[in-house]
Short mmCIF file of C-alpha atoms in Angstrom, two decimals:
data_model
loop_
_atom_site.label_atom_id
_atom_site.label_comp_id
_atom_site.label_asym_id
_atom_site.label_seq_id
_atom_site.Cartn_x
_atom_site.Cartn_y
_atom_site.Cartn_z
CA UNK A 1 90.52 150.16 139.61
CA UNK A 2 90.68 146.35 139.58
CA UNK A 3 93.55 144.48 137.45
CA UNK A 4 92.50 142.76 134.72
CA UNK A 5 93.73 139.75 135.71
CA UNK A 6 91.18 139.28 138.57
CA UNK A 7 88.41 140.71 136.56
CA UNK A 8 89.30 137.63 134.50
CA UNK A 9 89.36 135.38 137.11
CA UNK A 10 86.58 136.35 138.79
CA UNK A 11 84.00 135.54 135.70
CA UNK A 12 85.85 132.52 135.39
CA UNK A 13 84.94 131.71 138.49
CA UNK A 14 81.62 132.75 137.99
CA UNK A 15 81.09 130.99 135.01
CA UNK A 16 82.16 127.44 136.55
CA UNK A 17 80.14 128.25 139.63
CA UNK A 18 77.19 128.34 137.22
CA UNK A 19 77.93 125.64 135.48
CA UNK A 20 78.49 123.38 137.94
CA UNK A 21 75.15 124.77 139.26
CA UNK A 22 73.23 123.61 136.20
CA UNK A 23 74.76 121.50 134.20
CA UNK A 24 73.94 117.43 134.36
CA UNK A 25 76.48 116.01 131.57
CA UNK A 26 79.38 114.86 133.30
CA UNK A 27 82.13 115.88 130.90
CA UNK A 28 80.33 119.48 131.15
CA UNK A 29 81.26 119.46 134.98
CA UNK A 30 84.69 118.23 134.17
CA UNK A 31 85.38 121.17 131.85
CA UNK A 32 83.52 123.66 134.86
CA UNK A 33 85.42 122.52 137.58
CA UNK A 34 88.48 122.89 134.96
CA UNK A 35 87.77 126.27 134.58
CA UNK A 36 87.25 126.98 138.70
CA UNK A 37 90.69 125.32 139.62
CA UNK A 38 92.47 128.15 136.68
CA UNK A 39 90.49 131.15 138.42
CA UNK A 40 91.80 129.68 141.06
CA UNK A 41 95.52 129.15 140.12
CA UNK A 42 95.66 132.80 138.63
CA UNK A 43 94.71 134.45 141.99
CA UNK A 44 97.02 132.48 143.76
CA UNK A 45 99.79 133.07 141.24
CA UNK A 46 99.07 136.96 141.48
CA UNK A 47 98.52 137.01 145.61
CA UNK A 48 100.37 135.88 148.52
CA UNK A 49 97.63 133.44 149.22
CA UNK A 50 97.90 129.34 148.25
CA UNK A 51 96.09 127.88 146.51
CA UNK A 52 93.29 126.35 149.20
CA UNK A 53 92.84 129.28 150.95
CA UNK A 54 91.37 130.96 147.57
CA UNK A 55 89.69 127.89 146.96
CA UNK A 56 88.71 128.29 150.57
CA UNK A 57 87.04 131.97 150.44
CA UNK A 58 86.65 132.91 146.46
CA UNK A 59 85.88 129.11 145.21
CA UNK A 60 83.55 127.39 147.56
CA UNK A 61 79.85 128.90 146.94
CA UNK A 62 77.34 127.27 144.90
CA UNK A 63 74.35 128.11 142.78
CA UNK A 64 74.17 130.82 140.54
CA UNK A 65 76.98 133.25 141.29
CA UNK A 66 75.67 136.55 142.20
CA UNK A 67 77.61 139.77 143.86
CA UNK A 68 77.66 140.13 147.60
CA UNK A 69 75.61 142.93 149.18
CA UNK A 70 77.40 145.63 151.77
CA UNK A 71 75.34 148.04 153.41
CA UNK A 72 76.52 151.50 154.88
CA UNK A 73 74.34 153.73 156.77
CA UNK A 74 74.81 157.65 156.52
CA UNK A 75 74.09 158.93 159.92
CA UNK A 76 74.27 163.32 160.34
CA UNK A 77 74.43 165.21 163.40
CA UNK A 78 75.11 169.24 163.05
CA UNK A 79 76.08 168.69 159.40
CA UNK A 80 78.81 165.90 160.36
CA UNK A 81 78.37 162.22 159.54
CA UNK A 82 78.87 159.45 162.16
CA UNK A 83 81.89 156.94 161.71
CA UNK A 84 83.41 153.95 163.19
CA UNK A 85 87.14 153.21 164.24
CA UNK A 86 87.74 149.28 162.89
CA UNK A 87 88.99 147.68 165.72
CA UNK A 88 90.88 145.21 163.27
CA UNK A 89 92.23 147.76 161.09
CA UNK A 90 92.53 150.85 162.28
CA UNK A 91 90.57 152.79 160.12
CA UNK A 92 86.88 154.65 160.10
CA UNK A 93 84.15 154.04 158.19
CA UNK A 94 80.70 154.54 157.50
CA UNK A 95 78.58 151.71 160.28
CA UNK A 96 77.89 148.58 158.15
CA UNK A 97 78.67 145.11 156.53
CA UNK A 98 77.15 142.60 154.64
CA UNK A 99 73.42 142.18 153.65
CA UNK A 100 71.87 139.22 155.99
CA UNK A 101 69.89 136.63 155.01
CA UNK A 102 66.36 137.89 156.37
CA UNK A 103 66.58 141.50 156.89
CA UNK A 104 65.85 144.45 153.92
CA UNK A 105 68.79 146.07 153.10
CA UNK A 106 67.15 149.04 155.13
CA UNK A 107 66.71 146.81 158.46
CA UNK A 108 70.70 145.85 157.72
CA UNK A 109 71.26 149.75 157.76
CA UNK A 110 69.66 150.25 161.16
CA UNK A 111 71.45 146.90 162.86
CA UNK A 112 74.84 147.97 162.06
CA UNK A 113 74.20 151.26 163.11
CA UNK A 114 73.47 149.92 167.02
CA UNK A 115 75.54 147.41 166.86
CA UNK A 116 78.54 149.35 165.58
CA UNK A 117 77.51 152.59 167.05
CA UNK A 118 74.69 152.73 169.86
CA UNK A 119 72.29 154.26 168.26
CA UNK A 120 68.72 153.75 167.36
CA UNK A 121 67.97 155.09 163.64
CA UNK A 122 65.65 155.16 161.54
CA UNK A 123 65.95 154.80 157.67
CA UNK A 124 64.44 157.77 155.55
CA UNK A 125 66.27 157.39 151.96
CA UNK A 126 68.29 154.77 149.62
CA UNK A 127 71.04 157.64 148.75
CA UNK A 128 73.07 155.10 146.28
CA UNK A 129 73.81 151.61 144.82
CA UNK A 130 77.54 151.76 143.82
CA UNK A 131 79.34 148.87 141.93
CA UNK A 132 82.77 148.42 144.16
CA UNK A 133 84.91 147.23 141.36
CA UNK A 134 83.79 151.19 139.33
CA UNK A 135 85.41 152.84 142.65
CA UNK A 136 89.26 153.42 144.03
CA UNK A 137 88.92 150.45 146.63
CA UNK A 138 91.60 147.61 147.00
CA UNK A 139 90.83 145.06 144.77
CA UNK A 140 88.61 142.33 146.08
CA UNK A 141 88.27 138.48 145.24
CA UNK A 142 83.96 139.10 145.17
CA UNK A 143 81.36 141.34 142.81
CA UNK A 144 80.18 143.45 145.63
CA UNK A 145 77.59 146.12 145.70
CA UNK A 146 77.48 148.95 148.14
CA UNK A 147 74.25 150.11 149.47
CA UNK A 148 73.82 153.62 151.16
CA UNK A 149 71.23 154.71 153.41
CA UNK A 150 70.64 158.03 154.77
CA UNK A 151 69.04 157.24 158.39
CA UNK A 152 67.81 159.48 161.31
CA UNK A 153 68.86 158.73 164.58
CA UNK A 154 65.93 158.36 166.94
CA UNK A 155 67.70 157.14 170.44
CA UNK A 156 70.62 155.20 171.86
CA UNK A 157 73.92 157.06 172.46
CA UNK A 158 77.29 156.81 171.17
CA UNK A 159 78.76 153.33 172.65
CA UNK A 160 81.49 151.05 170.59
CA UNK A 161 80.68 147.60 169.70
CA UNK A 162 82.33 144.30 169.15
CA UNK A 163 84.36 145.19 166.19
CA UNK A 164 84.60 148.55 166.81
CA UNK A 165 87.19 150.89 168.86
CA UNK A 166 85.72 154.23 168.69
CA UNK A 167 82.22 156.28 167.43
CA UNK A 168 82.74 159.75 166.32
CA UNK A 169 81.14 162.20 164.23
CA UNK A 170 83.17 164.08 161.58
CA UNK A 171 82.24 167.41 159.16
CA UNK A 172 83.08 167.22 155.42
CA UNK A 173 86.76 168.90 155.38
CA UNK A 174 88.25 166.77 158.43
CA UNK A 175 87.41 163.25 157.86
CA UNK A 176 89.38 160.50 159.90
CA UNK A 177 92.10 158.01 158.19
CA UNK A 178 89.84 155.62 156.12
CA UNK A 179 89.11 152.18 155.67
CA UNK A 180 89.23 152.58 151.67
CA UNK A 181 88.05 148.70 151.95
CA UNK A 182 84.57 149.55 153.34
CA UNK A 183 83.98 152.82 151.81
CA UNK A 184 86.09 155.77 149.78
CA UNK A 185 86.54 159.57 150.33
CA UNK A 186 84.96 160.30 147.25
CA UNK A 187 81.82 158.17 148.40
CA UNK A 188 81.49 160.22 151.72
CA UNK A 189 81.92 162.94 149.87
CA UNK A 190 79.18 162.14 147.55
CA UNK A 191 76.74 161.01 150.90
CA UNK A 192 77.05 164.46 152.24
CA UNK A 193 76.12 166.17 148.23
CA UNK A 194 73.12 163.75 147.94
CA UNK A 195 71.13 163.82 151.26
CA UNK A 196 69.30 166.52 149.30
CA UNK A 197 68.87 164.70 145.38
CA UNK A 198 67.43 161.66 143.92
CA UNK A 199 70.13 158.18 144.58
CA UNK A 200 73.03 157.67 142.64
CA UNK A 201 73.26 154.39 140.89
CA UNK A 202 76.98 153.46 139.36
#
């Protein structure tokens, strides 16, 4: 899935971010922020990206380093599932993005459905947790976990949103180009199998 390299990196990272977090002796923070600029330097060796704009979006956080939440909502109409066009790439995927500060992961599933989408939903199961870096996505600089919810749709009609092009609903053998990024044939695959079985988490 992921080179090793950025595996490597990435719990570097993780590490420092910790200890930098925590720690109080000053020669400890020394050796954390030591480790943070090498996670650093090895992405930007292995990437077309310098140096500060890593620093800028994989080395800035603080606290305990935790993975990032995406939530994507599993919306069926007549046995087809509901997708978005990505204005920025492209591609379709399942309505959703990242967790918010403030909302369930549920209430997340029903806001990116109308704001992606147009419709009103309503959530009715937690279908999986997935671990992004155990899937055939591009690798990613974060630990992210994917949340899917199976929701109903209870009003609203089919109208695009700010980031996206086109809304469209689409049966299990015909499924639009992808945005492997945001979610994988295999895992819309695996949304239509488990609408009827207990959640998947992997």
């Amino acid at each position: 899935m992921e080179p090793k390299w950025l595996e490597w990196a990435k719990q570097l990272q993780s590490i420092a971010q910790s200890g930098l977090a925590y720690s109080t002796d000053e020669f400890d923070m020394e050796r954390f922020e030591l480790i943070r600029n090498i996670s650093v330097e090895m992405i930007a060796e292995q990437s077309d990206m310098g140096q500060e704009k890593v620093k800028d979006i994989f080395a800035n956080d603080t606290g305990y380093a935790t993975p990032k939440v995406d939530v994507r909502s599993a919306v069926f109409k007549d046995n087809k599932i509901l997708m978005v066009k990505e204005k920025k790439s492209g591609y379709w995927s399942l309505p959703g993005g990242w967790a918010d500060i403030g909302l369930t992961a549920s209430e997340v599933a029903v806001q990116e459905v109308k704001e992606e989408a147009g419709f009103d939903v309503t959530p009715t199961r937690l279908l999986a947790v997935l671990d992004m870096k155990r899937h055939p996505h591009p690798p990613t600089l974060h630990h992210i976990y994917k949340m899917f919810f199976q929701c109903e749709i209870v009003g609203g009609k089919a109208v695009k949103g700010m980031e996206t092009s086109e809304v469209g609903f689409f049966d299990h053998d015909h499924l639009p180009p992808l945005s492997i990024a945001r979610n994988t044939e295999s895992q819309i695959k695996m949304v239509f199998n488990k609408t009827d079985k207990g959640a998947i988490f992997d």
